[in-house]
mmCIF file of C-alpha atoms in Angstrom:
data_model
loop_
_atom_site.group_PDB
_atom_site.id
_atom_site.type_symbol
_atom_site.label_atom_id
_atom_site.label_comp_id
_atom_site.label_asym_id
_atom_site.label_seq_id
_atom_site.Cartn_x
_atom_site.Cartn_y
_atom_site.Cartn_z
ATOM 1 C CA UNK B 1 0.049 -0.004 0.023
ATOM 2 C CA UNK B 2 1.375 3.430 -0.859
ATOM 3 C CA UNK B 3 0.145 6.731 0.395
ATOM 4 C CA UNK B 4 -0.457 7.941 -3.204
ATOM 5 C CA UNK B 5 -3.094 5.195 -3.945
ATOM 6 C CA UNK B 6 -4.417 4.877 -0.464
ATOM 7 C CA UNK B 7 -8.240 5.074 -0.007
ATOM 8 C CA UNK B 8 -9.111 6.221 3.406
ATOM 9 C CA UNK B 9 -12.395 6.212 5.293
ATOM 10 C CA UNK B 10 -12.695 8.766 8.072
ATOM 11 C CA UNK B 11 -15.652 8.408 10.488
ATOM 12 C CA UNK B 12 -16.399 11.789 12.033
ATOM 13 C CA UNK B 13 -14.518 13.738 9.382
ATOM 14 C CA UNK B 14 -16.613 16.822 9.912
ATOM 15 C CA UNK B 15 -15.569 17.108 13.652
ATOM 16 C CA UNK B 16 -12.690 19.336 14.878
ATOM 17 C CA UNK B 17 -10.012 16.646 14.770
ATOM 18 C CA UNK B 18 -11.572 14.641 11.933
ATOM 19 C CA UNK B 19 -11.306 17.714 9.547
ATOM 20 C CA UNK B 20 -7.643 17.980 10.226
ATOM 21 C CA UNK B 21 -7.152 14.198 9.776
ATOM 22 C CA UNK B 22 -8.879 14.294 6.439
ATOM 23 C CA UNK B 23 -6.700 17.181 5.356
ATOM 24 C CA UNK B 24 -3.525 15.524 6.506
ATOM 25 C CA UNK B 25 -4.438 12.281 4.846
ATOM 26 C CA UNK B 26 -5.221 14.040 1.534
ATOM 27 C CA UNK B 27 -2.026 16.007 1.797
ATOM 28 C CA UNK B 28 -0.220 12.708 1.835
ATOM 29 C CA UNK B 29 -1.894 11.713 -1.312
ATOM 30 C CA UNK B 30 -4.716 9.621 -0.087
ATOM 31 C CA UNK B 31 -8.242 9.692 -1.285
ATOM 32 C CA UNK B 32 -10.676 10.403 1.511
ATOM 33 C CA UNK B 33 -14.234 9.471 2.257
ATOM 34 C CA UNK B 34 -15.549 11.091 5.402
ATOM 35 C CA UNK B 35 -18.771 10.854 7.348
ATOM 36 C CA UNK B 36 -20.752 13.521 9.258
ATOM 37 C CA UNK B 37 -23.919 13.671 11.193
ATOM 38 C CA UNK B 38 -24.757 17.174 12.149
ATOM 39 C CA UNK B 39 -22.124 19.037 10.246
ATOM 40 C CA UNK B 40 -23.232 18.631 6.717
ATOM 41 C CA UNK B 41 -22.199 22.027 5.466
ATOM 42 C CA UNK B 42 -18.660 21.556 6.905
ATOM 43 C CA UNK B 43 -18.422 18.077 5.521
ATOM 44 C CA UNK B 44 -19.525 19.120 2.056
ATOM 45 C CA UNK B 45 -17.139 22.062 2.040
ATOM 46 C CA UNK B 46 -14.221 19.936 3.303
ATOM 47 C CA UNK B 47 -14.896 17.210 0.727
ATOM 48 C CA UNK B 48 -15.079 19.807 -2.090
ATOM 49 C CA UNK B 49 -11.714 21.178 -1.055
ATOM 50 C CA UNK B 50 -9.919 17.768 -1.186
ATOM 51 C CA UNK B 51 -9.120 15.788 -4.382
ATOM 52 C CA UNK B 52 -11.774 13.101 -5.222
ATOM 53 C CA UNK B 53 -13.104 13.276 -1.684
ATOM 54 C CA UNK B 54 -16.666 12.352 -0.714
ATOM 55 C CA UNK B 55 -18.885 13.175 2.260
ATOM 56 C CA UNK B 56 -21.356 10.681 3.509
ATOM 57 C CA UNK B 57 -24.066 11.087 6.225
ATOM 58 C CA UNK B 58 -23.926 8.425 8.933
ATOM 59 C CA UNK B 59 -25.574 8.180 12.287
ATOM 60 C CA UNK B 60 -23.364 6.393 14.795
ATOM 61 C CA UNK B 61 -26.286 5.219 16.753
ATOM 62 C CA UNK B 62 -27.491 3.012 14.018
ATOM 63 C CA UNK B 63 -25.506 -0.102 13.095
ATOM 64 C CA UNK B 64 -27.337 -0.154 9.752
ATOM 65 C CA UNK B 65 -26.110 3.400 9.032
ATOM 66 C CA UNK B 66 -22.577 2.638 10.135
ATOM 67 C CA UNK B 67 -22.455 -0.407 7.845
ATOM 68 C CA UNK B 68 -23.954 1.456 4.979
ATOM 69 C CA UNK B 69 -21.361 4.187 5.190
ATOM 70 C CA UNK B 70 -18.706 1.591 4.998
ATOM 71 C CA UNK B 71 -20.162 -0.019 2.046
ATOM 72 C CA UNK B 72 -20.790 3.233 0.193
ATOM 73 C CA UNK B 73 -17.296 4.439 0.820
ATOM 74 C CA UNK B 74 -15.881 1.164 -0.261
ATOM 75 C CA UNK B 75 -17.922 1.106 -3.291
ATOM 76 C CA UNK B 76 -17.055 4.756 -4.338
ATOM 77 C CA UNK B 77 -13.269 4.252 -3.755
ATOM 78 C CA UNK B 78 -12.929 0.659 -4.895
ATOM 79 C CA UNK B 79 -11.968 -0.434 -1.390
ATOM 80 C CA UNK B 80 -10.739 0.902 1.902
ATOM 81 C CA UNK B 81 -6.956 0.805 2.696
ATOM 82 C CA UNK B 82 -7.315 2.743 5.906
ATOM 83 C CA UNK B 83 -10.081 3.420 8.346
ATOM 84 C CA UNK B 84 -9.870 6.107 10.892
ATOM 85 C CA UNK B 85 -12.587 6.422 13.660
ATOM 86 C CA UNK B 86 -12.826 9.997 14.875
ATOM 87 C CA UNK B 87 -16.608 9.969 15.499
ATOM 88 C CA UNK B 88 -17.284 10.192 19.180
ATOM 89 C CA UNK B 89 -19.269 11.939 21.928
ATOM 90 C CA UNK B 90 -18.168 13.514 25.138
ATOM 91 C CA UNK B 91 -21.455 14.427 26.778
ATOM 92 C CA UNK B 92 -24.601 12.211 26.866
ATOM 93 C CA UNK B 93 -26.192 13.557 30.149
ATOM 94 C CA UNK B 94 -28.847 16.077 29.415
ATOM 95 C CA UNK B 95 -28.558 19.610 30.890
ATOM 96 C CA UNK B 96 -25.746 21.008 33.001
ATOM 97 C CA UNK B 97 -24.370 23.840 31.042
ATOM 98 C CA UNK B 98 -21.655 24.216 28.310
ATOM 99 C CA UNK B 99 -18.713 23.135 30.499
ATOM 100 C CA UNK B 100 -19.342 20.019 32.353
ATOM 101 C CA UNK B 101 -17.706 17.107 34.049
ATOM 102 C CA UNK B 102 -20.682 14.760 34.904
ATOM 103 C CA UNK B 103 -20.329 12.631 38.140
ATOM 104 C CA UNK B 104 -21.414 9.108 38.300
ATOM 105 C CA UNK B 105 -24.685 10.021 40.038
ATOM 106 C CA UNK B 106 -25.773 12.016 37.007
ATOM 107 C CA UNK B 107 -25.125 9.204 34.594
ATOM 108 C CA UNK B 108 -28.419 7.409 34.172
ATOM 109 C CA UNK B 109 -28.962 4.273 31.968
ATOM 110 C CA UNK B 110 -29.788 6.171 28.868
ATOM 111 C CA UNK B 111 -26.576 8.403 29.091
ATOM 112 C CA UNK B 112 -24.535 5.268 29.783
ATOM 113 C CA UNK B 113 -25.922 3.360 26.810
ATOM 114 C CA UNK B 114 -25.669 6.298 24.461
ATOM 115 C CA UNK B 115 -21.987 6.838 25.389
ATOM 116 C CA UNK B 116 -21.217 3.245 24.644
ATOM 117 C CA UNK B 117 -23.367 3.167 21.517
ATOM 118 C CA UNK B 118 -21.647 6.023 19.878
ATOM 119 C CA UNK B 119 -17.996 5.526 21.118
ATOM 120 C CA UNK B 120 -17.792 1.744 21.345
ATOM 121 C CA UNK B 121 -20.607 -0.168 19.675
ATOM 122 C CA UNK B 122 -20.462 1.954 16.351
ATOM 123 C CA UNK B 123 -16.644 1.392 16.257
ATOM 124 C CA UNK B 124 -16.931 -2.374 16.551
ATOM 125 C CA UNK B 125 -19.574 -2.585 13.805
ATOM 126 C CA UNK B 126 -17.687 -0.167 11.599
ATOM 127 C CA UNK B 127 -14.389 -2.215 12.064
ATOM 128 C CA UNK B 128 -16.280 -5.435 11.559
ATOM 129 C CA UNK B 129 -17.462 -4.239 8.186
ATOM 130 C CA UNK B 130 -14.270 -2.398 7.241
ATOM 131 C CA UNK B 131 -12.286 -5.614 7.969
ATOM 132 C CA UNK B 132 -14.286 -7.554 5.397
ATOM 133 C CA UNK B 133 -13.536 -4.908 2.790
ATOM 134 C CA UNK B 134 -9.792 -4.814 3.837
ATOM 135 C CA UNK B 135 -9.558 -8.693 3.713
ATOM 136 C CA UNK B 136 -10.759 -8.596 0.154
ATOM 137 C CA UNK B 137 -8.317 -5.876 -0.619
ATOM 138 C CA UNK B 138 -5.301 -7.637 0.954
ATOM 139 C CA UNK B 139 -5.027 -5.791 4.257
ATOM 140 C CA UNK B 140 -5.076 -2.239 5.610
ATOM 141 C CA UNK B 141 -4.813 -0.172 8.793
ATOM 142 C CA UNK B 142 -7.527 0.769 11.293
ATOM 143 C CA UNK B 143 -6.848 3.758 13.615
ATOM 144 C CA UNK B 144 -9.225 4.456 16.439
ATOM 145 C CA UNK B 145 -9.220 7.664 18.383
ATOM 146 C CA UNK B 146 -9.246 6.969 22.137
ATOM 147 C CA UNK B 147 -8.542 9.295 24.925
ATOM 148 C CA UNK B 148 -6.127 9.782 27.818
ATOM 149 C CA UNK B 149 -9.298 9.327 30.067
ATOM 150 C CA UNK B 150 -9.134 5.611 28.931
ATOM 151 C CA UNK B 151 -5.502 5.111 29.726
ATOM 152 C CA UNK B 152 -4.310 7.169 32.759
ATOM 153 C CA UNK B 153 -6.095 7.870 36.003
ATOM 154 C CA UNK B 154 -7.274 11.361 35.359
ATOM 155 C CA UNK B 155 -10.589 13.085 36.475
ATOM 156 C CA UNK B 156 -13.034 12.172 33.711
ATOM 157 C CA UNK B 157 -16.722 11.320 33.340
ATOM 158 C CA UNK B 158 -16.800 7.539 34.190
ATOM 159 C CA UNK B 159 -18.787 6.463 31.317
ATOM 160 C CA UNK B 160 -16.746 8.383 28.817
ATOM 161 C CA UNK B 161 -13.553 6.959 30.325
ATOM 162 C CA UNK B 162 -15.070 3.401 30.171
ATOM 163 C CA UNK B 163 -15.952 3.827 26.511
ATOM 164 C CA UNK B 164 -12.529 4.988 25.521
ATOM 165 C CA UNK B 165 -10.723 2.318 27.623
ATOM 166 C CA UNK B 166 -12.753 -0.342 26.061
ATOM 167 C CA UNK B 167 -11.426 0.686 22.570
ATOM 168 C CA UNK B 168 -7.952 -0.404 23.946
ATOM 169 C CA UNK B 169 -9.222 -3.919 24.749
ATOM 170 C CA UNK B 170 -11.067 -4.162 21.524
ATOM 171 C CA UNK B 171 -8.010 -3.170 19.625
ATOM 172 C CA UNK B 172 -5.875 -5.746 21.151
ATOM 173 C CA UNK B 173 -8.423 -8.541 20.401
ATOM 174 C CA UNK B 174 -9.043 -7.187 16.811
ATOM 175 C CA UNK B 175 -5.347 -7.032 16.051
ATOM 176 C CA UNK B 176 -4.930 -10.629 17.035
ATOM 177 C CA UNK B 177 -7.913 -11.767 14.945
ATOM 178 C CA UNK B 178 -7.185 -9.655 11.935
ATOM 179 C CA UNK B 179 -3.451 -9.924 11.749
ATOM 180 C CA UNK B 180 -3.594 -12.966 9.549
ATOM 181 C CA UNK B 181 -5.417 -10.911 6.870
ATOM 182 C CA UNK B 182 -2.902 -8.129 6.953
ATOM 183 C CA UNK B 183 -5.062 -5.817 8.982
ATOM 184 C CA UNK B 184 -3.454 -3.672 11.739
ATOM 185 C CA UNK B 185 -5.401 -2.022 14.482
ATOM 186 C CA UNK B 186 -4.222 0.745 16.747
ATOM 187 C CA UNK B 187 -5.535 3.469 19.050
ATOM 188 C CA UNK B 188 -4.251 6.990 19.237
ATOM 189 C CA UNK B 189 -5.238 8.406 22.552
ATOM 190 C CA UNK B 190 -4.727 12.181 22.910
ATOM 191 C CA UNK B 191 -4.649 14.258 26.025
ATOM 192 C CA UNK B 192 -6.662 17.499 26.234
ATOM 193 C CA UNK B 193 -6.626 19.244 22.851
ATOM 194 C CA UNK B 194 -7.069 22.870 21.833
ATOM 195 C CA UNK B 195 -10.872 22.344 21.023
ATOM 196 C CA UNK B 196 -13.246 19.690 19.881
ATOM 197 C CA UNK B 197 -14.667 17.416 22.647
ATOM 198 C CA UNK B 198 -12.109 19.059 25.032
ATOM 199 C CA UNK B 199 -13.829 22.480 24.732
ATOM 200 C CA UNK B 200 -16.618 21.284 27.129
ATOM 201 C CA UNK B 201 -14.004 20.727 29.969
ATOM 202 C CA UNK B 202 -14.268 22.928 33.003
ATOM 203 C CA UNK B 203 -11.511 25.537 33.030
ATOM 204 C CA UNK B 204 -10.044 24.121 36.287
ATOM 205 C CA UNK B 205 -9.581 20.786 34.779
ATOM 206 C CA UNK B 206 -7.854 22.326 31.751
ATOM 207 C CA UNK B 207 -5.616 24.404 33.996
ATOM 208 C CA UNK B 208 -4.694 21.295 36.030
ATOM 209 C CA UNK B 209 -3.815 19.365 32.859
ATOM 210 C CA UNK B 210 -1.492 22.201 31.689
ATOM 211 C CA UNK B 211 0.128 22.261 35.052
ATOM 212 C CA UNK B 212 0.969 18.576 35.094
ATOM 213 C CA UNK B 213 1.731 18.222 31.436
ATOM 214 C CA UNK B 214 5.475 18.314 30.654
ATOM 215 C CA UNK B 215 4.951 20.605 27.670
ATOM 216 C CA UNK B 216 2.648 22.887 29.795
ATOM 217 C CA UNK B 217 0.284 23.254 26.965
ATOM 218 C CA UNK B 218 -2.750 21.646 25.269
ATOM 219 C CA UNK B 219 -2.300 19.432 22.264
ATOM 220 C CA UNK B 220 -2.904 20.576 18.746
ATOM 221 C CA UNK B 221 -5.173 18.781 16.179
ATOM 222 C CA UNK B 222 -2.320 18.697 13.722
ATOM 223 C CA UNK B 223 -0.041 17.046 16.123
ATOM 224 C CA UNK B 224 -2.470 14.204 16.630
ATOM 225 C CA UNK B 225 -3.593 14.045 12.942
ATOM 226 C CA UNK B 226 0.191 13.443 11.861
ATOM 227 C CA UNK B 227 0.436 10.438 14.028
ATOM 228 C CA UNK B 228 -2.887 9.155 12.878
ATOM 229 C CA UNK B 229 -1.877 9.647 9.293
ATOM 230 C CA UNK B 230 1.489 7.754 9.808
ATOM 231 C CA UNK B 231 -0.418 4.758 11.334
ATOM 232 C CA UNK B 232 -3.050 4.871 8.536
ATOM 233 C CA UNK B 233 -0.709 5.110 5.533
ATOM 234 C CA UNK B 234 2.841 3.991 6.619
ATOM 235 C CA UNK B 235 2.501 1.526 9.332
ATOM 236 C CA UNK B 236 3.326 -2.025 8.578
ATOM 237 C CA UNK B 237 4.284 -3.713 11.841
ATOM 238 C CA UNK B 238 2.630 -1.863 14.776
ATOM 239 C CA UNK B 239 -0.688 -3.461 15.756
ATOM 240 C CA UNK B 240 -2.868 -3.826 18.877
ATOM 241 C CA UNK B 241 -1.309 -0.757 20.521
ATOM 242 C CA UNK B 242 -2.657 2.266 22.199
ATOM 243 C CA UNK B 243 -0.494 5.275 21.616
ATOM 244 C CA UNK B 244 -0.717 8.046 24.122
ATOM 245 C CA UNK B 245 -0.165 11.670 22.951
ATOM 246 C CA UNK B 246 -0.244 13.812 25.958
ATOM 247 C CA UNK B 247 2.984 15.953 26.048
ATOM 248 C CA UNK B 248 4.327 13.922 29.083
ATOM 249 C CA UNK B 249 1.415 14.271 31.507
ATOM 250 C CA UNK A 1 19.439 19.925 23.816
ATOM 251 C CA UNK A 2 18.701 21.742 27.023
ATOM 252 C CA UNK A 3 20.977 24.763 25.903
ATOM 253 C CA UNK A 4 19.104 24.949 22.464
ATOM 254 C CA UNK A 5 15.697 24.407 24.062
ATOM 255 C CA UNK A 6 14.700 21.397 21.882
ATOM 256 C CA UNK A 7 15.408 17.955 20.705
ATOM 257 C CA UNK A 8 14.433 14.267 20.614
ATOM 258 C CA UNK A 9 15.817 11.248 22.283
ATOM 259 C CA UNK A 10 14.672 7.883 21.082
ATOM 260 C CA UNK A 11 15.590 4.778 23.147
ATOM 261 C CA UNK A 12 15.342 1.403 21.575
ATOM 262 C CA UNK A 13 13.726 -0.976 24.011
ATOM 263 C CA UNK A 14 12.447 -4.491 23.442
ATOM 264 C CA UNK A 15 9.287 -6.645 23.611
ATOM 265 C CA UNK A 16 11.327 -8.551 26.315
ATOM 266 C CA UNK A 17 11.028 -5.457 28.545
ATOM 267 C CA UNK A 18 7.239 -5.231 28.032
ATOM 268 C CA UNK A 19 5.825 -8.724 27.862
ATOM 269 C CA UNK A 20 6.342 -11.772 29.986
ATOM 270 C CA UNK A 21 8.372 -13.858 27.592
ATOM 271 C CA UNK A 22 11.157 -16.272 27.895
ATOM 272 C CA UNK A 23 14.378 -14.239 27.639
ATOM 273 C CA UNK A 24 17.400 -13.506 29.824
ATOM 274 C CA UNK A 25 16.338 -11.868 32.973
ATOM 275 C CA UNK A 26 19.038 -9.213 32.880
ATOM 276 C CA UNK A 27 18.122 -8.442 29.312
ATOM 277 C CA UNK A 28 14.467 -8.040 30.124
ATOM 278 C CA UNK A 29 15.355 -5.978 33.235
ATOM 279 C CA UNK A 30 17.528 -3.664 31.352
ATOM 280 C CA UNK A 31 14.934 -3.063 28.511
ATOM 281 C CA UNK A 32 12.097 -2.718 31.011
ATOM 282 C CA UNK A 33 14.264 -0.108 32.853
ATOM 283 C CA UNK A 34 14.250 1.992 29.643
ATOM 284 C CA UNK A 35 10.491 2.504 30.068
ATOM 285 C CA UNK A 36 10.833 3.994 33.490
ATOM 286 C CA UNK A 37 13.879 6.068 32.341
ATOM 287 C CA UNK A 38 11.947 7.246 29.340
ATOM 288 C CA UNK A 39 9.095 8.469 31.413
ATOM 289 C CA UNK A 40 11.135 10.250 34.099
ATOM 290 C CA UNK A 41 13.513 11.746 31.542
ATOM 291 C CA UNK A 42 10.499 13.067 29.540
ATOM 292 C CA UNK A 43 8.906 14.603 32.645
ATOM 293 C CA UNK A 44 12.249 16.299 33.541
ATOM 294 C CA UNK A 45 13.300 17.751 30.147
ATOM 295 C CA UNK A 46 9.843 18.351 28.611
ATOM 296 C CA UNK A 47 10.062 21.955 29.968
ATOM 297 C CA UNK A 48 12.986 22.386 27.489
ATOM 298 C CA UNK A 49 10.784 21.102 24.584
ATOM 299 C CA UNK A 50 12.751 17.929 24.561
ATOM 300 C CA UNK A 51 10.785 14.711 23.682
ATOM 301 C CA UNK A 52 12.027 11.358 25.023
ATOM 302 C CA UNK A 53 10.522 8.093 23.550
ATOM 303 C CA UNK A 54 11.102 4.454 23.503
ATOM 304 C CA UNK A 55 10.604 2.143 20.642
ATOM 305 C CA UNK A 56 10.428 -1.506 21.684
ATOM 306 C CA UNK A 57 10.464 -3.904 18.757
ATOM 307 C CA UNK A 58 9.631 -7.572 18.810
ATOM 308 C CA UNK A 59 11.676 -10.203 16.986
ATOM 309 C CA UNK A 60 13.570 -8.652 13.965
ATOM 310 C CA UNK A 61 14.981 -10.388 10.884
ATOM 311 C CA UNK A 62 18.469 -10.115 12.234
ATOM 312 C CA UNK A 63 20.555 -8.667 15.060
ATOM 313 C CA UNK A 64 20.062 -9.450 18.711
ATOM 314 C CA UNK A 65 17.361 -12.126 18.007
ATOM 315 C CA UNK A 66 19.469 -14.170 15.471
ATOM 316 C CA UNK A 67 20.929 -16.459 18.120
ATOM 317 C CA UNK A 68 17.434 -17.631 19.300
ATOM 318 C CA UNK A 69 16.816 -21.405 19.178
ATOM 319 C CA UNK A 70 14.437 -22.402 16.432
ATOM 320 C CA UNK A 71 11.609 -23.307 18.749
ATOM 321 C CA UNK A 72 11.569 -19.679 20.100
ATOM 322 C CA UNK A 73 11.315 -18.307 16.538
ATOM 323 C CA UNK A 74 8.483 -20.768 15.808
ATOM 324 C CA UNK A 75 6.774 -19.822 18.947
ATOM 325 C CA UNK A 76 7.045 -16.103 18.153
ATOM 326 C CA UNK A 77 5.686 -16.595 14.735
ATOM 327 C CA UNK A 78 2.820 -18.647 16.008
ATOM 328 C CA UNK A 79 1.754 -16.005 18.466
ATOM 329 C CA UNK A 80 2.536 -12.898 16.280
ATOM 330 C CA UNK A 81 -0.683 -11.753 14.630
ATOM 331 C CA UNK A 82 0.939 -10.731 11.526
ATOM 332 C CA UNK A 83 2.897 -14.072 11.398
ATOM 333 C CA UNK A 84 6.274 -12.690 10.685
ATOM 334 C CA UNK A 85 9.337 -11.112 12.263
ATOM 335 C CA UNK A 86 9.855 -7.460 11.770
ATOM 336 C CA UNK A 87 12.251 -5.892 9.388
ATOM 337 C CA UNK A 88 14.997 -3.364 10.207
ATOM 338 C CA UNK A 89 13.493 -1.059 7.466
ATOM 339 C CA UNK A 90 10.146 -1.025 9.366
ATOM 340 C CA UNK A 91 11.725 -0.159 12.586
ATOM 341 C CA UNK A 92 13.855 2.506 10.946
ATOM 342 C CA UNK A 93 10.841 3.996 9.212
ATOM 343 C CA UNK A 94 8.959 4.226 12.500
ATOM 344 C CA UNK A 95 12.001 5.453 14.393
ATOM 345 C CA UNK A 96 12.362 8.261 11.772
ATOM 346 C CA UNK A 97 8.739 9.362 12.157
ATOM 347 C CA UNK A 98 8.909 9.240 16.100
ATOM 348 C CA UNK A 99 12.073 11.501 15.918
ATOM 349 C CA UNK A 100 10.570 13.872 13.356
ATOM 350 C CA UNK A 101 8.942 17.186 13.886
ATOM 351 C CA UNK A 102 5.619 15.638 12.794
ATOM 352 C CA UNK A 103 5.443 13.790 16.073
ATOM 353 C CA UNK A 104 5.471 16.775 18.364
ATOM 354 C CA UNK A 105 3.159 15.922 21.195
ATOM 355 C CA UNK A 106 4.295 12.313 22.112
ATOM 356 C CA UNK A 107 6.419 12.380 25.134
ATOM 357 C CA UNK A 108 7.399 9.718 27.573
ATOM 358 C CA UNK A 109 5.809 6.939 25.591
ATOM 359 C CA UNK A 110 7.146 3.422 25.016
ATOM 360 C CA UNK A 111 5.657 1.959 21.847
ATOM 361 C CA UNK A 112 5.804 -1.688 21.160
ATOM 362 C CA UNK A 113 6.305 -2.717 17.514
ATOM 363 C CA UNK A 114 5.849 -6.494 17.471
ATOM 364 C CA UNK A 115 3.165 -7.290 14.835
ATOM 365 C CA UNK A 116 0.608 -8.073 17.512
ATOM 366 C CA UNK A 117 2.328 -10.708 19.772
#
């Protein structure tokens, strides 16, 4: 697989990190199909700005939608060489203002289920479908976006941390199962970033992160996207790993 | 690097320092120690914009692993998801990326590169 010919599917390509990932992949010569849910205008504008890119609507809460998005992307690009899962949710508890850090007592069954449905279940079914496509194409790379919340003991909404930590376990097992088909699976787990899901965090938590971060600053989308792009386009022997990008927290 | 306020240190560890495998104890200990050293060093010098990382390969096509008995190689291949040893070229390519400016927010990490053992 060469970057020049690679076909990449990016779930959540209209999101803050997803947009940068799409641009980085395209800049490396890859063809990109990206999905969106609410950000249609952003997604279409982004797709129009990238060579041969396409934007697909997909609801992560629907397995049928997830599988359909994979099929449509694979059909349009003639396969999928790399799949990047950037789609995710940080808040599923209703109410509570713009900056929130929900405690366990606030997480009811609906909020818990929705968190797992979007961050974990959709990822499983997307990977399952993508793996079928990649198998037929001789292999590929799957890169999931995790979080420091699922790796290190930091203050985090418990259901969010659980959903992101689960990606690590899923990645190990998927890597084992899919290795024989030439499919590698890895997680990139960022610390707190300059925007995106991190923007809902209370200021106090952000300050504490910066205080304990070796670099004394938040991460930038481009810094995460470049690692994702390497794993998606260049990686041939790293698999089953969760790679933390937190500036030495 | 401290004087010029920037740089990258990349240590080469080993799968033997990360997973419970049959290997010389002092070798495992020395490579496992690199993880701790990498973390502590990263924490100490990050303020100078220095990144410290550790790349821990599994069994490679040659080098340190070439004297392994055949049964150990067969065992590795059996349990490696990708079903093959790594190549120097693969490790070199990853090392080059890890040390590059494109990898500017990873610090203190040890990354195993073992094809899914």
